[in-house]
Amino acid sequence: MITISYYNMLSLPDVSCYFQLEYLNSKSDKPVAAGDKVLFLMLTRDEKEGHISAEDVYPIATRGVVESIENEWALVRTTSRVALDGIQPDGKHFQAQLRTRPEISDLDLEEQQERFQKMRAAMLDALEGTQWLMGARNYIMRWSNMNELITFTSSMLQISSEEKFAILAEDSVARRAENMEKAFYESLELFKVNREAQSAQKENN
């Protein structure tokens, strides 16, 4: 299994993302092929701070699969959340028993998509007039659901690592969506306030 650990971000189910094949190979004990399983482990601290032990891994992770490989790129799609039992270090990787985390489907799919589209529109509106919009618009428009939006913006969310884990750990789709929206809109407001402050400072100079 390919094991990818990360810190202060989020990896949620139902997300498609391209990885460099060389990178995935560095996270696997054998050459990566289509169909290989991937495990995304959320860490309580940055690997740059030193050796990571089993105690540094949050007890819920995200499972995925390599869907296809083309040239030097691999398409990975996350599929489900899993509880980790008996986490043990194994060289560069971790071994654990995986149990699929229950998913409480208490939010209508159509409503999920409506709320996602409002979030995406709000993000594009906030980026209007900035240097990032031109390069980011096509990328943002490829996102297809709320989980993708939050996964790909998670490093910019102004919430703690513990709060990000709480989003991943939430079994209720409705409550998870509420938590994601709250973190997203609050972070977006902070971005707009900071941008306005920078603009005002430039005008005064």
Tab-separated table of C-alpha atoms in Angstrom:
chain	number	residue	atom	x	y	z
A	1	MET	CA	0.000	0.000	0.000
A	2	ILE	CA	1.117	3.545	-0.753
A	3	THR	CA	1.254	5.617	2.419
A	4	ILE	CA	1.140	9.421	2.269
A	5	SER	CA	1.310	11.421	5.485
A	6	TYR	CA	0.394	15.090	5.761
A	7	TYR	CA	0.134	17.819	8.389
A	8	ASN	CA	-2.303	20.720	8.893
A	9	MET	CA	-4.292	19.897	5.762
A	10	LEU	CA	-7.209	17.618	4.938
A	11	SER	CA	-7.739	14.612	2.728
A	12	LEU	CA	-11.447	13.825	2.343
A	13	PRO	CA	-13.294	11.082	0.417
A	14	ASP	CA	-14.570	11.517	-3.141
A	15	VAL	CA	-11.599	13.624	-4.251
A	16	SER	CA	-9.558	13.148	-7.450
A	17	CYS	CA	-5.994	14.419	-7.548
A	18	TYR	CA	-2.945	13.940	-9.760
A	19	PHE	CA	0.395	12.994	-8.212
A	20	GLN	CA	3.784	12.719	-9.821
A	21	LEU	CA	4.518	9.030	-10.298
A	22	GLU	CA	8.027	9.493	-8.911
A	23	TYR	CA	6.558	10.853	-5.682
A	24	LEU	CA	4.135	7.935	-5.287
A	25	ASN	CA	6.927	5.446	-5.970
A	26	SER	CA	8.895	7.024	-3.117
A	27	LYS	CA	5.942	6.275	-0.831
A	28	SER	CA	5.578	2.650	-1.912
A	29	ASP	CA	7.620	-0.541	-1.441
A	30	LYS	CA	7.128	-1.469	-5.105
A	31	PRO	CA	6.578	0.314	-8.438
A	32	VAL	CA	3.138	1.896	-8.429
A	33	ALA	CA	0.469	0.502	-10.756
A	34	ALA	CA	-3.184	1.274	-11.474
A	35	GLY	CA	-5.383	-0.324	-8.824
A	36	ASP	CA	-2.877	0.128	-5.999
A	37	LYS	CA	-4.352	1.229	-2.684
A	38	VAL	CA	-3.374	4.544	-1.089
A	39	LEU	CA	-3.634	5.548	2.558
A	40	PHE	CA	-3.556	9.232	3.566
A	41	LEU	CA	-2.440	9.649	7.188
A	42	MET	CA	-3.077	12.911	9.034
A	43	LEU	CA	-0.288	13.870	11.443
A	44	THR	CA	-0.524	15.799	14.703
A	45	ARG	CA	2.792	17.565	13.982
A	46	ASP	CA	5.037	18.382	11.051
A	47	GLU	CA	7.471	15.685	9.912
A	48	LYS	CA	10.087	18.437	9.609
A	49	GLU	CA	10.127	18.643	13.410
A	50	GLY	CA	11.749	15.217	13.646
A	51	HIS	CA	10.968	11.496	13.730
A	52	ILE	CA	7.274	10.629	13.502
A	53	SER	CA	5.959	7.916	15.804
A	54	ALA	CA	2.623	6.100	15.924
A	55	GLU	CA	1.441	8.601	18.558
A	56	ASP	CA	1.820	11.391	15.975
A	57	VAL	CA	-0.798	9.855	13.650
A	58	TYR	CA	-4.469	10.769	14.045
A	59	PRO	CA	-6.651	7.626	14.459
A	60	ILE	CA	-8.762	8.249	11.331
A	61	ALA	CA	-7.344	8.279	7.808
A	62	THR	CA	-8.547	8.363	4.208
A	63	ARG	CA	-8.290	5.446	1.811
A	64	GLY	CA	-7.909	5.804	-1.946
A	65	VAL	CA	-6.901	4.024	-5.120
A	66	VAL	CA	-4.650	4.749	-8.092
A	67	GLU	CA	-7.199	4.959	-10.912
A	68	SER	CA	-4.825	5.449	-13.838
A	69	ILE	CA	-1.257	6.269	-14.824
A	70	GLU	CA	-0.297	8.370	-17.818
A	71	ASN	CA	3.332	9.203	-18.544
A	72	GLU	CA	4.760	10.559	-15.279
A	73	TRP	CA	1.434	11.262	-13.588
A	74	ALA	CA	-0.956	9.101	-11.582
A	75	LEU	CA	-4.613	9.869	-10.893
A	76	VAL	CA	-5.617	8.995	-7.329
A	77	ARG	CA	-9.207	9.028	-6.083
A	78	THR	CA	-10.038	8.881	-2.405
A	79	THR	CA	-12.862	6.508	-1.546
A	80	SER	CA	-13.592	6.334	2.190
A	81	ARG	CA	-12.582	7.226	5.720
A	82	VAL	CA	-11.051	4.482	7.840
A	83	ALA	CA	-10.326	4.030	11.539
A	84	LEU	CA	-6.765	2.936	12.313
A	85	ASP	CA	-6.187	0.187	14.886
A	86	GLY	CA	-2.774	-0.785	16.225
A	87	ILE	CA	-0.671	1.704	14.284
A	88	GLN	CA	2.935	0.507	14.044
A	89	PRO	CA	5.918	2.118	12.270
A	90	ASP	CA	7.409	0.004	9.497
A	91	GLY	CA	10.506	1.687	8.111
A	92	LYS	CA	9.354	4.748	6.173
A	93	HIS	CA	5.716	3.635	6.455
A	94	PHE	CA	3.096	2.690	9.026
A	95	GLN	CA	1.134	-0.532	9.354
A	96	ALA	CA	-2.358	-0.628	10.854
A	97	GLN	CA	-5.633	-2.524	10.800
A	98	LEU	CA	-8.204	-0.549	8.818
A	99	ARG	CA	-11.911	-0.352	9.617
A	100	THR	CA	-14.229	1.568	7.316
A	101	ARG	CA	-15.652	4.542	9.159
A	102	PRO	CA	-19.490	4.743	9.056
A	103	GLU	CA	-20.999	7.461	6.883
A	104	ILE	CA	-24.337	8.941	7.957
A	105	SER	CA	-25.983	10.140	4.733
A	106	ASP	CA	-28.227	12.808	6.263
A	107	LEU	CA	-27.802	15.510	3.613
A	108	ASP	CA	-29.469	15.441	0.205
A	109	LEU	CA	-26.949	15.232	-2.645
A	110	GLU	CA	-28.664	18.035	-4.563
A	111	GLU	CA	-28.418	20.346	-1.561
A	112	GLN	CA	-24.764	19.399	-1.114
A	113	GLN	CA	-24.059	20.463	-4.686
A	114	GLU	CA	-25.981	23.728	-4.325
A	115	ARG	CA	-23.991	24.648	-1.227
A	116	PHE	CA	-20.728	23.639	-2.896
A	117	GLN	CA	-21.480	25.824	-5.905
A	118	LYS	CA	-22.171	28.800	-3.608
A	119	MET	CA	-18.820	28.224	-1.890
A	120	ARG	CA	-16.989	28.011	-5.185
A	121	ALA	CA	-18.700	31.171	-6.468
A	122	ALA	CA	-17.788	33.004	-3.251
A	123	MET	CA	-14.157	31.974	-3.666
A	124	LEU	CA	-14.009	33.175	-7.265
A	125	ASP	CA	-15.651	36.440	-6.240
A	126	ALA	CA	-13.090	36.938	-3.439
A	127	LEU	CA	-10.252	36.361	-5.893
A	128	GLU	CA	-11.640	38.861	-8.417
A	129	GLY	CA	-9.052	41.515	-9.188
A	130	THR	CA	-6.163	39.563	-7.659
A	131	GLN	CA	-3.092	38.195	-9.400
A	132	TRP	CA	-4.168	34.629	-8.583
A	133	LEU	CA	-7.540	34.583	-10.338
A	134	MET	CA	-6.390	34.049	-13.921
A	135	GLY	CA	-4.297	31.000	-13.076
A	136	ALA	CA	-6.690	29.624	-10.469
A	137	ARG	CA	-10.071	29.939	-12.225
A	138	ASN	CA	-9.743	26.890	-14.503
A	139	TYR	CA	-8.325	24.840	-11.637
A	140	ILE	CA	-11.150	25.839	-9.291
A	141	MET	CA	-13.804	25.151	-11.929
A	142	ARG	CA	-12.598	21.552	-12.184
A	143	TRP	CA	-13.581	20.869	-8.586
A	144	SER	CA	-16.774	18.832	-8.530
A	145	ASN	CA	-17.890	18.754	-4.896
A	146	MET	CA	-17.445	20.315	-1.454
A	147	ASN	CA	-14.915	17.694	-0.374
A	148	GLU	CA	-12.632	18.629	-3.271
A	149	LEU	CA	-12.941	22.335	-2.516
A	150	ILE	CA	-12.066	21.864	1.154
A	151	THR	CA	-9.275	19.354	0.484
A	152	PHE	CA	-7.554	21.624	-2.034
A	153	THR	CA	-7.913	24.765	0.125
A	154	SER	CA	-7.309	23.077	3.492
A	155	SER	CA	-3.792	24.463	3.956
A	156	MET	CA	-5.286	27.979	3.787
A	157	LEU	CA	-8.140	27.397	6.235
A	158	GLN	CA	-7.644	29.513	9.360
A	159	ILE	CA	-8.436	26.711	11.799
A	160	SER	CA	-6.241	24.445	13.903
A	161	SER	CA	-5.065	20.978	12.968
A	162	GLU	CA	-7.399	19.601	15.644
A	163	GLU	CA	-10.357	21.362	14.043
A	164	LYS	CA	-9.404	19.954	10.659
A	165	PHE	CA	-9.271	16.472	12.143
A	166	ALA	CA	-12.719	17.031	13.667
A	167	ILE	CA	-14.038	17.606	10.134
A	168	LEU	CA	-12.474	14.336	8.953
A	169	ALA	CA	-13.760	12.441	12.001
A	170	GLU	CA	-17.380	13.605	11.691
A	171	ASP	CA	-19.611	10.725	10.559
A	172	SER	CA	-22.655	12.891	9.786
A	173	VAL	CA	-22.461	14.292	6.251
A	174	ALA	CA	-24.722	17.189	7.272
A	175	ARG	CA	-22.647	18.200	10.298
A	176	ARG	CA	-19.413	17.745	8.347
A	177	ALA	CA	-20.739	20.042	5.616
A	178	GLU	CA	-21.692	22.649	8.231
A	179	ASN	CA	-18.218	22.497	9.758
A	180	MET	CA	-16.578	22.789	6.348
A	181	GLU	CA	-18.744	25.755	5.389
A	182	LYS	CA	-18.034	27.536	8.677
A	183	ALA	CA	-14.262	27.109	8.342
A	184	PHE	CA	-14.319	28.077	4.672
A	185	TYR	CA	-16.433	31.231	4.931
A	186	GLU	CA	-14.642	32.484	8.044
A	187	SER	CA	-11.265	31.947	6.356
A	188	LEU	CA	-12.530	33.652	3.206
A	189	GLU	CA	-13.621	36.702	5.214
A	190	LEU	CA	-10.173	36.913	6.802
A	191	PHE	CA	-8.613	36.737	3.346
A	192	LYS	CA	-10.787	39.617	2.136
A	193	VAL	CA	-10.033	41.732	5.210
A	194	ASN	CA	-6.304	41.170	4.774
A	195	ARG	CA	-6.504	41.980	1.050
A	196	GLU	CA	-8.377	45.218	1.743
A	197	ALA	CA	-5.830	46.182	4.397
A	198	GLN	CA	-2.973	45.569	1.977
A	199	SER	CA	-4.709	47.609	-0.719
A	200	ALA	CA	-5.279	50.494	1.714
A	201	GLN	CA	-1.639	50.381	2.760
A	202	LYS	CA	-0.469	50.574	-0.855
A	203	GLU	CA	-2.761	53.557	-1.510
A	204	ASN	CA	-1.389	55.381	1.545
A	205	ASN	CA	2.153	54.782	0.352
